[in-house]
Tab-separated table of C-alpha atoms in Angstrom:
chain	number	residue	atom	x	y	z
A	1356	MET	CA	-75.459	-44.303	-8.351
A	1357	LEU	CA	-73.854	-41.540	-10.497
A	1358	LEU	CA	-76.450	-39.184	-9.367
A	1359	ARG	CA	-76.282	-40.062	-5.947
A	1360	LEU	CA	-72.503	-39.701	-5.528
A	1361	LEU	CA	-72.795	-36.160	-7.242
A	1362	ILE	CA	-74.945	-34.954	-4.544
A	1363	SER	CA	-73.561	-36.882	-1.707
A	1364	LYS	CA	-71.702	-35.080	0.957
A	1365	ARG	CA	-69.321	-38.149	0.944
A	1366	PHE	CA	-68.017	-37.291	-2.502
A	1367	ALA	CA	-69.307	-33.869	-3.737
A	1368	PRO	CA	-66.710	-31.815	-2.019
A	1369	LEU	CA	-63.852	-34.014	-2.978
A	1370	PHE	CA	-65.103	-33.647	-6.513
A	1371	TRP	CA	-65.196	-29.952	-6.516
A	1372	CYS	CA	-62.341	-29.598	-4.775
A	1373	GLN	CA	-60.360	-31.558	-7.304
A	1374	PHE	CA	-62.075	-30.170	-10.301
A	1375	PHE	CA	-61.030	-26.584	-9.201
A	1376	SER	CA	-57.505	-27.682	-8.241
A	1377	ALA	CA	-56.960	-29.422	-11.804
A	1378	PHE	CA	-58.425	-26.275	-13.342
A	1379	ASN	CA	-55.949	-23.847	-11.602
A	1380	ASP	CA	-53.021	-25.759	-12.199
A	1381	ASN	CA	-53.715	-25.947	-15.868
A	1382	LEU	CA	-54.448	-22.314	-16.069
A	1383	VAL	CA	-51.093	-20.881	-14.071
A	1384	ARG	CA	-49.274	-23.529	-16.545
A	1385	THR	CA	-50.919	-22.301	-19.934
A	1386	MET	CA	-50.795	-18.622	-18.803
A	1387	LEU	CA	-47.101	-19.015	-17.972
A	1388	ALA	CA	-46.374	-20.554	-21.503
A	1389	MET	CA	-48.061	-17.748	-23.058
A	1390	MET	CA	-46.199	-15.072	-21.167
A	1391	ILE	CA	-43.190	-16.858	-22.129
A	1392	LEU	CA	-44.192	-17.186	-25.898
A	1393	PHE	CA	-44.807	-13.397	-26.237
A	1394	ARG	CA	-42.592	-11.701	-24.230
A	1395	VAL	CA	-39.049	-13.737	-25.048
A	1396	GLY	CA	-37.120	-14.507	-28.019
A	1397	GLU	CA	-38.252	-17.501	-30.108
A	1398	GLU	CA	-35.074	-19.277	-29.519
A	1399	ALA	CA	-35.628	-18.922	-25.619
A	1400	ALA	CA	-39.232	-19.720	-25.620
A	1401	GLY	CA	-38.956	-23.623	-26.440
A	1402	PRO	CA	-36.735	-24.663	-23.385
A	1403	LEU	CA	-38.652	-22.086	-21.032
A	1404	VAL	CA	-42.034	-23.661	-21.778
A	1405	THR	CA	-40.445	-27.414	-21.532
A	1406	LEU	CA	-38.846	-26.091	-17.990
A	1407	ALA	CA	-42.254	-25.205	-17.179
A	1408	VAL	CA	-43.744	-28.833	-17.419
A	1409	GLY	CA	-40.548	-30.111	-15.517
A	1410	VAL	CA	-40.933	-27.514	-12.836
A	1411	PHE	CA	-44.527	-28.803	-12.281
A	1412	ILE	CA	-43.603	-32.540	-12.468
A	1413	ALA	CA	-40.518	-32.563	-10.321
A	1414	PRO	CA	-42.438	-32.194	-6.914
A	1415	SER	CA	-44.070	-35.306	-7.433
A	1416	LEU	CA	-41.011	-37.320	-7.753
A	1417	LEU	CA	-39.819	-35.862	-4.364
A	1418	LEU	CA	-43.069	-34.960	-2.084
A	1419	SER	CA	-45.707	-37.461	-3.321
A	1420	ALA	CA	-44.132	-40.333	-0.771
A	1421	VAL	CA	-44.034	-37.610	2.308
A	1422	GLY	CA	-47.863	-36.650	1.049
A	1423	GLY	CA	-48.763	-40.604	1.235
A	1424	GLN	CA	-46.878	-40.685	4.964
A	1425	LEU	CA	-48.824	-37.433	6.059
A	1426	ALA	CA	-52.355	-38.781	4.706
A	1427	ASP	CA	-51.678	-41.898	5.899
A	1428	ALA	CA	-50.830	-40.458	9.721
A	1429	SER	CA	-53.655	-38.120	9.720
A	1430	ASP	CA	-56.943	-37.044	9.319
A	1431	LYS	CA	-56.956	-36.947	5.588
A	1432	ALA	CA	-59.894	-34.367	5.635
A	1433	LYS	CA	-57.927	-32.136	7.816
A	1434	VAL	CA	-54.654	-32.345	5.629
A	1435	ALA	CA	-56.693	-31.613	2.377
A	1436	ARG	CA	-57.921	-28.229	4.528
A	1437	TRP	CA	-54.532	-27.230	5.230
A	1438	LEU	CA	-53.006	-27.832	1.912
A	1439	LYS	CA	-55.889	-25.715	-0.091
A	1440	LEU	CA	-55.438	-22.950	2.385
A	1441	GLY	CA	-51.706	-22.904	1.516
A	1442	GLU	CA	-52.636	-23.051	-2.143
A	1443	PHE	CA	-54.903	-20.165	-1.697
A	1444	ALA	CA	-51.532	-18.321	-0.392
A	1445	ILE	CA	-49.914	-19.542	-3.560
A	1446	GLN	CA	-52.523	-18.251	-5.530
A	1447	ILE	CA	-52.151	-14.789	-4.225
A	1448	LEU	CA	-48.387	-14.891	-5.124
A	1449	VAL	CA	-49.242	-16.320	-9.057
A	1450	ALA	CA	-51.764	-13.190	-8.931
A	1451	ALA	CA	-48.948	-10.937	-8.075
A	1452	GLY	CA	-46.693	-12.334	-10.704
A	1453	PHE	CA	-49.028	-11.916	-13.287
A	1454	TRP	CA	-49.838	-8.407	-12.353
A	1455	PHE	CA	-46.315	-7.425	-12.612
A	1456	GLY	CA	-45.756	-9.710	-15.559
A	1457	SER	CA	-43.025	-11.292	-13.549
A	1458	ILE	CA	-42.174	-14.883	-15.046
A	1459	GLY	CA	-39.771	-15.590	-12.427
A	1460	THR	CA	-42.668	-15.132	-9.744
A	1461	LEU	CA	-44.893	-17.378	-12.086
A	1462	PHE	CA	-42.446	-20.051	-12.341
A	1463	VAL	CA	-41.862	-19.901	-8.215
A	1464	GLY	CA	-45.966	-20.165	-7.989
A	1465	LEU	CA	-45.944	-22.928	-10.574
A	1466	PHE	CA	-43.573	-25.022	-8.657
A	1467	ALA	CA	-45.149	-24.232	-5.170
A	1468	LEU	CA	-48.784	-25.392	-7.107
A	1469	GLY	CA	-46.790	-28.617	-8.143
A	1470	ALA	CA	-45.471	-29.587	-4.517
A	1471	ALA	CA	-49.467	-28.914	-3.188
A	1472	ALA	CA	-50.612	-31.075	-5.903
A	1473	ALA	CA	-47.874	-33.990	-4.834
A	1474	LEU	CA	-48.928	-33.778	-1.389
A	1475	PHE	CA	-52.629	-33.698	-2.170
A	1476	SER	CA	-52.662	-36.768	-4.667
A	1477	PRO	CA	-52.615	-39.294	-1.802
A	1478	ILE	CA	-55.212	-37.846	-0.175
A	1479	LYS	CA	-57.745	-37.564	-2.951
A	1480	TYR	CA	-57.448	-41.166	-4.099
A	1481	GLY	CA	-56.781	-42.569	-0.596
A	1482	ILE	CA	-59.688	-41.007	1.232
A	1483	LEU	CA	-62.338	-42.585	-1.612
A	1484	PRO	CA	-62.191	-46.036	-0.230
A	1485	ASP	CA	-62.724	-44.239	3.173
A	1486	HIS	CA	-66.076	-42.615	2.142
A	1487	LEU	CA	-67.279	-44.945	-0.749
A	1488	SER	CA	-68.440	-48.487	-0.700
A	1489	THR	CA	-66.705	-51.108	-2.857
A	1490	GLU	CA	-69.772	-51.022	-5.196
A	1491	GLU	CA	-69.245	-47.187	-5.580
A	1492	LEU	CA	-65.281	-47.073	-5.874
A	1493	THR	CA	-65.222	-47.175	-9.726
A	1494	ALA	CA	-67.959	-44.680	-10.088
A	1495	GLY	CA	-65.992	-42.382	-7.921
A	1496	ASN	CA	-62.468	-42.763	-9.484
A	1497	ALA	CA	-64.571	-42.269	-12.857
A	1498	PHE	CA	-65.838	-39.317	-11.779
A	1499	ILE	CA	-62.607	-37.941	-10.270
A	1500	GLU	CA	-60.829	-38.911	-13.574
A	1501	GLY	CA	-63.544	-37.518	-15.791
A	1502	ALA	CA	-63.456	-34.088	-13.907
A	1503	THR	CA	-59.662	-33.692	-14.122
A	1504	PHE	CA	-59.834	-33.889	-17.836
A	1505	VAL	CA	-62.329	-31.720	-18.205
A	1506	ALA	CA	-61.028	-28.980	-15.781
A	1507	ILE	CA	-57.510	-29.750	-17.406
A	1508	LEU	CA	-59.496	-28.564	-20.792
A	1509	LEU	CA	-61.196	-25.695	-19.506
A	1510	GLY	CA	-57.730	-24.537	-17.744
A	1511	LEU	CA	-55.900	-24.709	-20.942
A	1512	VAL	CA	-58.610	-22.643	-22.786
A	1513	ALA	CA	-58.721	-19.847	-19.888
A	1514	GLY	CA	-55.014	-19.805	-19.816
A	1515	GLY	CA	-54.768	-19.511	-23.690
A	1516	ILE	CA	-57.498	-16.751	-23.607
A	1517	THR	CA	-55.403	-14.944	-20.985
A	1518	GLY	CA	-52.447	-14.770	-22.923
A	1519	LEU	CA	-53.916	-13.877	-26.190
A	1520	LYS	CA	-57.080	-11.996	-25.619
A	1521	SER	CA	-55.138	-9.147	-23.669
A	1522	THR	CA	-57.815	-9.803	-20.728
A	1523	ALA	CA	-58.008	-7.104	-18.110
A	1524	PRO	CA	-55.486	-7.937	-15.581
A	1525	TRP	CA	-57.854	-7.453	-12.638
A	1526	LEU	CA	-60.125	-9.877	-14.002
A	1527	VAL	CA	-57.349	-12.547	-14.382
A	1528	VAL	CA	-56.466	-11.837	-10.633
A	1529	ALA	CA	-59.894	-12.236	-9.416
A	1530	GLN	CA	-60.253	-15.437	-11.282
A	1531	LEU	CA	-56.917	-16.896	-9.984
A	1532	ILE	CA	-57.967	-15.907	-6.212
A	1533	GLY	CA	-61.678	-16.959	-6.916
A	1534	VAL	CA	-60.300	-20.609	-7.933
A	1535	GLY	CA	-58.302	-20.718	-5.202
A	1536	LEU	CA	-60.760	-19.773	-2.607
A	1537	ALA	CA	-63.634	-22.284	-4.158
A	1538	SER	CA	-60.761	-25.162	-3.768
A	1539	TYR	CA	-60.523	-24.397	-0.194
A	1540	LEU	CA	-64.009	-23.895	0.604
A	1541	ALA	CA	-64.706	-27.440	-0.937
A	1542	THR	CA	-62.317	-29.064	1.443
A	1543	LEU	CA	-64.438	-27.532	4.431
A	1544	PHE	CA	-67.496	-30.019	3.578
A	1545	ILE	CA	-65.291	-33.053	3.055
A	1546	PRO	CA	-66.210	-35.416	5.911
A	1547	SER	CA	-63.084	-36.292	8.522
A	1548	THR	CA	-61.410	-39.845	8.453
A	1549	ARG	CA	-60.050	-41.584	11.096
A	1550	ILE	CA	-56.327	-41.964	11.263
A	1551	ALA	CA	-55.093	-44.982	9.081
A	1552	ALA	CA	-51.726	-45.448	10.676
A	1553	PRO	CA	-51.293	-44.009	14.310
A	1554	GLY	CA	-47.715	-43.151	15.217
A	1555	LEU	CA	-46.575	-43.110	12.033
A	1556	LYS	CA	-43.522	-41.090	11.381
A	1557	ILE	CA	-42.731	-38.746	8.487
A	1558	THR	CA	-39.586	-39.550	6.823
A	1559	ARG	CA	-37.532	-36.483	6.100
A	1560	ASN	CA	-35.164	-37.516	3.719
A	1561	LEU	CA	-37.315	-37.013	0.540
A	1562	ILE	CA	-35.198	-39.039	-1.770
A	1563	ALA	CA	-34.943	-42.057	0.826
A	1564	SER	CA	-38.894	-42.041	1.287
A	1565	THR	CA	-39.385	-41.683	-2.545
A	1566	PHE	CA	-37.335	-44.794	-3.053
A	1567	THR	CA	-38.686	-46.451	-0.279
A	1568	MET	CA	-42.230	-46.072	-1.610
A	1569	ILE	CA	-41.440	-47.584	-4.815
A	1570	ARG	CA	-39.512	-50.531	-3.096
A	1571	ASP	CA	-42.574	-51.071	-0.945
A	1572	LEU	CA	-44.978	-51.204	-3.734
A	1573	ARG	CA	-43.167	-53.920	-5.481
A	1574	THR	CA	-43.611	-56.247	-2.416
A	1575	SER	CA	-47.233	-56.976	-3.624
A	1576	ARG	CA	-46.930	-58.314	-6.874
A	1577	ARG	CA	-50.681	-57.089	-8.018
A	1578	LEU	CA	-50.427	-53.554	-6.584
A	1579	TRP	CA	-47.181	-53.120	-8.630
A	1580	ILE	CA	-48.697	-54.616	-12.031
A	1581	GLY	CA	-51.648	-52.334	-11.313
A	1582	ALA	CA	-49.319	-49.227	-10.758
A	1583	LEU	CA	-47.387	-50.011	-13.813
A	1584	GLY	CA	-50.715	-50.044	-15.744
A	1585	VAL	CA	-51.903	-46.570	-14.607
A	1586	SER	CA	-48.509	-45.089	-15.068
A	1587	TRP	CA	-48.590	-46.538	-18.700
A	1588	PHE	CA	-51.748	-44.924	-19.329
A	1589	TRP	CA	-50.007	-41.569	-18.404
A	1590	LEU	CA	-47.310	-42.241	-20.361
A	1591	SER	CA	-49.162	-43.076	-23.504
A	1592	GLY	CA	-51.515	-39.893	-23.166
A	1593	ALA	CA	-48.506	-37.386	-22.382
A	1594	VAL	CA	-46.799	-38.600	-25.457
A	1595	THR	CA	-49.903	-38.494	-27.538
A	1596	LEU	CA	-50.931	-35.024	-26.639
A	1597	SER	CA	-47.389	-33.800	-27.477
A	1598	LEU	CA	-47.267	-35.473	-30.768
A	1599	VAL	CA	-50.629	-34.997	-32.254
A	1600	PRO	CA	-50.933	-31.075	-31.667
A	1601	LEU	CA	-47.259	-31.205	-33.738
A	1602	VAL	CA	-48.748	-33.603	-36.503
A	1603	VAL	CA	-52.009	-31.602	-37.169
A	1604	LYS	CA	-50.352	-28.311	-36.851
A	1605	GLN	CA	-47.555	-29.410	-39.377
A	1606	ARG	CA	-49.070	-31.869	-41.892
A	1607	ILE	CA	-52.711	-30.539	-41.779
A	1608	GLY	CA	-52.192	-26.557	-41.192
A	1609	GLY	CA	-54.334	-26.856	-38.007
A	1610	GLY	CA	-54.646	-23.142	-36.226
A	1611	VAL	CA	-55.360	-22.324	-32.748
A	1612	GLU	CA	-58.799	-23.756	-32.756
A	1613	VAL	CA	-57.971	-27.096	-34.044
A	1614	GLU	CA	-55.136	-27.168	-31.229
A	1615	THR	CA	-57.528	-26.470	-28.625
A	1616	ALA	CA	-60.217	-29.037	-30.137
A	1617	ILE	CA	-57.695	-31.740	-29.565
A	1618	SER	CA	-57.712	-31.198	-25.938
A	1619	VAL	CA	-61.423	-31.113	-26.430
A	1620	PHE	CA	-61.962	-34.450	-28.126
A	1621	PHE	CA	-59.467	-36.176	-25.882
A	1622	ALA	CA	-61.621	-34.899	-22.655
A	1623	ILE	CA	-64.728	-36.050	-24.282
A	1624	GLY	CA	-62.894	-39.619	-24.964
A	1625	VAL	CA	-61.746	-39.908	-21.283
A	1626	GLY	CA	-65.196	-38.862	-20.092
A	1627	LEU	CA	-67.111	-41.379	-22.280
A	1628	GLY	CA	-64.173	-44.232	-21.263
A	1629	SER	CA	-65.149	-43.271	-17.669
A	1630	LEU	CA	-69.025	-43.583	-17.901
A	1631	ALA	CA	-68.292	-46.827	-19.886
A	1632	THR	CA	-66.153	-48.399	-17.250
A	1633	VAL	CA	-69.028	-47.664	-14.903
A	1634	LEU	CA	-71.826	-49.086	-16.818
A	1635	ILE	CA	-69.867	-51.987	-17.460
A	1636	ALA	CA	-68.367	-52.809	-13.824
A	1637	ARG	CA	-72.288	-52.447	-12.515
A	1638	GLY	CA	-70.921	-51.834	-8.798
A	1639	ARG	CA	-67.834	-54.137	-9.375
A	1640	ILE	CA	-64.246	-53.541	-9.365
A	1641	TYR	CA	-63.797	-55.223	-13.031
A	1642	ILE	CA	-60.660	-55.529	-14.901
A	1643	LYS	CA	-60.965	-58.281	-17.332
A	1644	HIS	CA	-61.324	-55.992	-20.174
A	1645	VAL	CA	-58.282	-53.587	-19.171
A	1646	PRO	CA	-55.959	-55.851	-21.790
A	1647	PHE	CA	-58.405	-55.320	-24.707
A	1648	ALA	CA	-58.581	-51.699	-23.855
A	1649	ALA	CA	-55.016	-51.463	-24.302
A	1650	VAL	CA	-55.461	-52.897	-27.844
A	1651	PHE	CA	-57.790	-50.541	-28.717
A	1652	MET	CA	-55.334	-47.652	-27.532
A	1653	ALA	CA	-52.922	-49.297	-29.982
A	1654	ILE	CA	-55.304	-49.256	-32.978
A	1655	PHE	CA	-56.561	-45.652	-32.897
A	1656	LEU	CA	-52.775	-44.485	-32.196
A	1657	VAL	CA	-51.780	-46.335	-35.463
A	1658	ASP	CA	-54.510	-45.143	-37.483
A	1659	ILE	CA	-53.541	-41.504	-36.769
A	1660	GLY	CA	-49.929	-42.195	-37.635
A	1661	LEU	CA	-51.069	-43.904	-40.659
A	1662	ALA	CA	-53.420	-41.212	-41.672
A	1663	THR	CA	-50.747	-38.309	-41.409
A	1664	SER	CA	-47.622	-40.505	-42.551
A	1665	SER	CA	-48.013	-39.741	-46.214
A	1666	LEU	CA	-48.875	-35.969	-45.825
A	1667	GLY	CA	-46.145	-33.538	-46.241
A	1668	ASN	CA	-45.403	-29.951	-44.424
A	1669	VAL	CA	-47.964	-27.426	-45.001
A	1670	HIS	CA	-47.997	-23.603	-44.481
A	1671	GLU	CA	-51.546	-22.744	-45.017
A	1672	THR	CA	-53.619	-22.533	-41.549
A	1673	MET	CA	-56.676	-24.669	-41.607
A	1674	SER	CA	-59.878	-23.392	-39.676
A	1675	LEU	CA	-61.867	-25.752	-37.359
A	1676	GLY	CA	-64.646	-25.850	-39.626
A	1677	ASP	CA	-62.618	-26.871	-42.598
A	1678	PHE	CA	-60.839	-29.209	-40.459
A	1679	LEU	CA	-64.066	-31.200	-38.949
A	1680	HIS	CA	-65.258	-31.111	-42.567
A	1681	SER	CA	-62.517	-32.827	-44.242
A	1682	LEU	CA	-62.065	-36.533	-44.180
A	1683	ILE	CA	-58.538	-36.415	-42.623
A	1684	GLY	CA	-59.558	-34.231	-39.902
A	1685	LEU	CA	-62.961	-36.104	-39.258
A	1686	ARG	CA	-60.657	-39.403	-39.037
A	1687	ILE	CA	-58.239	-37.899	-36.311
A	1688	ALA	CA	-61.107	-36.379	-34.395
A	1689	ILE	CA	-62.709	-39.920	-34.369
A	1690	ASP	CA	-59.219	-41.561	-33.462
A	1691	LEU	CA	-58.545	-39.288	-30.595
A	1692	ILE	CA	-61.994	-39.872	-28.855
A	1693	GLY	CA	-61.434	-43.483	-29.482
A	1694	LEU	CA	-58.223	-43.460	-27.977
A	1695	ALA	CA	-59.039	-41.233	-24.907
A	1696	CYS	CA	-62.222	-43.590	-24.281
A	1697	ALA	CA	-60.191	-46.819	-24.575
A	1698	GLY	CA	-57.524	-44.843	-21.994
A	1699	GLY	CA	-60.616	-44.214	-19.790
A	1700	MET	CA	-61.677	-47.994	-19.858
A	1701	PHE	CA	-57.928	-48.790	-19.111
A	1702	SER	CA	-56.946	-46.828	-16.504
A	1703	VAL	CA	-60.117	-45.966	-14.090
A	1704	PRO	CA	-60.463	-49.848	-13.336
A	1705	LEU	CA	-57.195	-50.302	-12.668
A	1706	PHE	CA	-56.850	-47.514	-10.370
A	1707	ALA	CA	-59.980	-48.618	-8.477
A	1708	ALA	CA	-58.426	-52.420	-8.226
A	1709	VAL	CA	-55.091	-50.582	-6.748
A	1710	GLN	CA	-57.423	-48.942	-4.099
A	1711	SER	CA	-59.040	-52.186	-3.369
A	1712	TRP	CA	-56.025	-53.880	-2.841
A	1713	SER	CA	-54.510	-51.706	-0.523
A	1714	SER	CA	-55.042	-52.134	3.234
A	1715	GLU	CA	-56.485	-49.264	5.075
A	1716	ASP	CA	-53.514	-48.439	6.926
A	1717	ARG	CA	-51.131	-48.035	3.930
A	1718	ARG	CA	-53.530	-46.837	1.074
A	1719	ALA	CA	-52.566	-43.436	0.782
A	1720	ARG	CA	-48.989	-44.502	0.785
A	1721	VAL	CA	-49.604	-46.865	-2.019
A	1722	VAL	CA	-51.323	-43.947	-3.917
A	1723	ALA	CA	-48.308	-42.061	-3.540
A	1724	GLY	CA	-46.152	-44.695	-4.621
A	1725	VAL	CA	-48.578	-44.907	-7.993
A	1726	SER	CA	-48.060	-41.131	-8.357
A	1727	VAL	CA	-44.479	-41.056	-8.087
A	1728	LEU	CA	-44.478	-43.782	-10.996
A	1729	ASN	CA	-46.507	-41.692	-13.000
A	1730	ALA	CA	-44.327	-39.075	-12.737
A	1731	LEU	CA	-41.351	-41.228	-13.829
A	1732	PHE	CA	-43.232	-42.586	-16.672
A	1733	MET	CA	-44.354	-39.520	-18.222
A	1734	VAL	CA	-40.655	-37.832	-17.662
A	1735	LEU	CA	-39.232	-41.192	-19.265
A	1736	GLY	CA	-41.753	-40.990	-22.124
A	1737	SER	CA	-41.349	-37.220	-22.937
A	1738	VAL	CA	-37.233	-37.676	-22.829
A	1739	VAL	CA	-37.264	-40.607	-25.066
A	1740	THR	CA	-39.646	-38.991	-27.240
A	1741	ALA	CA	-37.626	-35.697	-27.636
A	1742	SER	CA	-34.832	-37.544	-28.246
A	1743	LEU	CA	-36.155	-39.433	-31.201
A	1744	GLN	CA	-37.522	-36.203	-32.503
A	1745	SER	CA	-34.053	-34.383	-32.564
A	1746	ALA	CA	-32.205	-33.675	-35.265
A	1747	TYR	CA	-29.617	-36.271	-34.791
A	1748	ILE	CA	-32.417	-39.303	-35.023
A	1749	ASN	CA	-35.189	-37.070	-36.499
A	1750	VAL	CA	-38.080	-39.862	-36.286
A	1751	PRO	CA	-41.239	-38.371	-38.090
A	1752	ASP	CA	-43.906	-37.828	-35.356
A	1753	PRO	CA	-46.415	-40.041	-37.433
A	1754	VAL	CA	-43.912	-42.965	-37.028
A	1755	LEU	CA	-43.577	-42.287	-33.681
A	1756	LEU	CA	-47.468	-42.524	-32.706
A	1757	ILE	CA	-47.411	-45.704	-35.017
A	1758	ALA	CA	-44.531	-46.988	-32.571
A	1759	LEU	CA	-46.262	-45.824	-29.466
A	1760	GLY	CA	-49.528	-47.893	-30.895
A	1761	ALA	CA	-47.139	-50.983	-31.197
A	1762	ALA	CA	-45.777	-50.441	-27.697
A	1763	ASN	CA	-49.289	-50.629	-26.621
A	1764	VAL	CA	-50.137	-54.062	-28.396
A	1765	GLY	CA	-46.859	-55.050	-26.149
A	1766	ALA	CA	-48.366	-53.412	-22.844
A	1767	ALA	CA	-51.764	-55.225	-23.521
A	1768	LEU	CA	-50.165	-58.619	-23.848
A	1769	TYR	CA	-48.288	-58.227	-20.603
A	1770	PHE	CA	-51.362	-57.072	-18.511
A	1771	TYR	CA	-53.198	-59.989	-20.323
A	1772	VAL	CA	-50.856	-62.495	-18.835
A	1773	THR	CA	-49.924	-60.645	-15.452
A	1774	LEU	CA	-53.527	-59.279	-14.059
A	1775	PRO	CA	-55.468	-61.290	-12.110
A	1776	ARG	CA	-57.730	-63.736	-14.242
A	1777	GLY	CA	-61.112	-63.103	-12.378
A	1778	HIS	CA	-63.561	-61.092	-13.773
A	1779	ALA	CA	-64.083	-58.772	-10.806
A	1780	VAL	CA	-61.430	-58.039	-8.453
A	1781	THR	CA	-62.881	-59.501	-5.082
A	1782	TYR	CA	-59.835	-60.183	-3.249
A	1783	ALA	CA	-58.907	-58.952	0.430
A	1784	PRO	CA	-56.562	-56.544	0.567
A	1785	ASP	CA	-52.739	-56.985	1.080
A	1786	THR	CA	-51.474	-56.871	4.706
A	1787	TYR	CA	-47.862	-56.344	5.747
A	1788	ALA	CA	-45.835	-57.466	8.627
A	1789	THR	CA	-44.488	-53.914	9.580
A	1790	ASP	CA	-45.494	-50.294	8.071
A	1791	LEU	CA	-44.232	-49.075	5.299
A	1792	GLY	CA	-41.443	-46.866	5.804
A	1793	ALA	CA	-40.702	-48.411	8.896
A	1794	GLY	CA	-37.715	-50.649	7.570
A	1795	GLY	CA	-36.774	-54.125	8.133
A	1796	GLU	CA	-38.137	-57.037	6.213
A	1797	ARG	CA	-42.168	-57.136	4.818
A	1798	SER	CA	-44.038	-60.437	4.240
A	1799	ARG	CA	-46.981	-60.204	1.888
A	1800	ALA	CA	-50.188	-61.899	3.284
């Protein structure tokens, strides 16, 4: 099934489109961060780098709902082509910003890329059940999830090299335009879909449509529980990837190579977890193991915290070779791979279940609601973590990792109690009396 999907016209174009898009987003974000770090003062760099993350995530809160409505009201493949064509134009703007060294232009380009990603997210996940059978759905989600994390890793590495190695500007510009063009060309081969909700009107009030999407997602208990689970994974991942590099740098002395390797370990783990999910599911949408995956996430998080809690701050820089040959380095590497593997086994089947539970005429809007919830959880996790790290509270980073592990134990108990108890998801999709966004009372079948 895995090989068949990768070469199938029903899936391969979407796979490569998503891969190039995720690579590009993280390339631009990292390139901007490097320009900020090396071109502005140290005091201003931190807030600007944090602002860059917010600038990219913010459109998800406002535009995901519109993206879901647009996808349900149109041929998803056609909308994908128009979005990626617009993204190619954004790439030209980003290339100009890099060429002229304009941080402001890069911020504008990053916001535009965030907007395109927010509009595209309901399409890339909403279109999978249109082209894949139920038996292929978990594998399709696993591939998309794995490709996204590998592309994020490569984008981070490429962006770092761009900022640190003084690469020839014309090569960077060619790379930016080439990646944007590749993503657009991939959409030309995505098969068309029928319109899921003909006559659906796009809500112009972005804030109202976002709140409506979340409210309507809550009308189905199992969709809401599944959405909370996917969002919890993104919160845990975002907080982990903000804390672990700090811990490794401050308490072990990890250099640039070690910091990059952290992302490599996480990407490897997610890939292994996604593959394990496919093997366990065997053509089903299988969620029985999800709460236990959260328990393993907790174990690995707590172990990273315990491994580093007794260490003091160091000033020497440790190479990647020394890191991997040390007991503490090897322990953290194993913990990160295990954590990400458990995370993949937690999130992939839940998202496949959410897709399966969504009726065809509203699936993209359900995905949009999940995207909004993901963004809210990541923002909330980042704000809470930053507050606890502040000088006023000053909770040590290893303690925060242990606390996040304890929170995952609570999440495991919650999802063990609330998720459907069947071994495999075989229930029919939820149906509603009225279309989402149309107003009025809704009744769940």
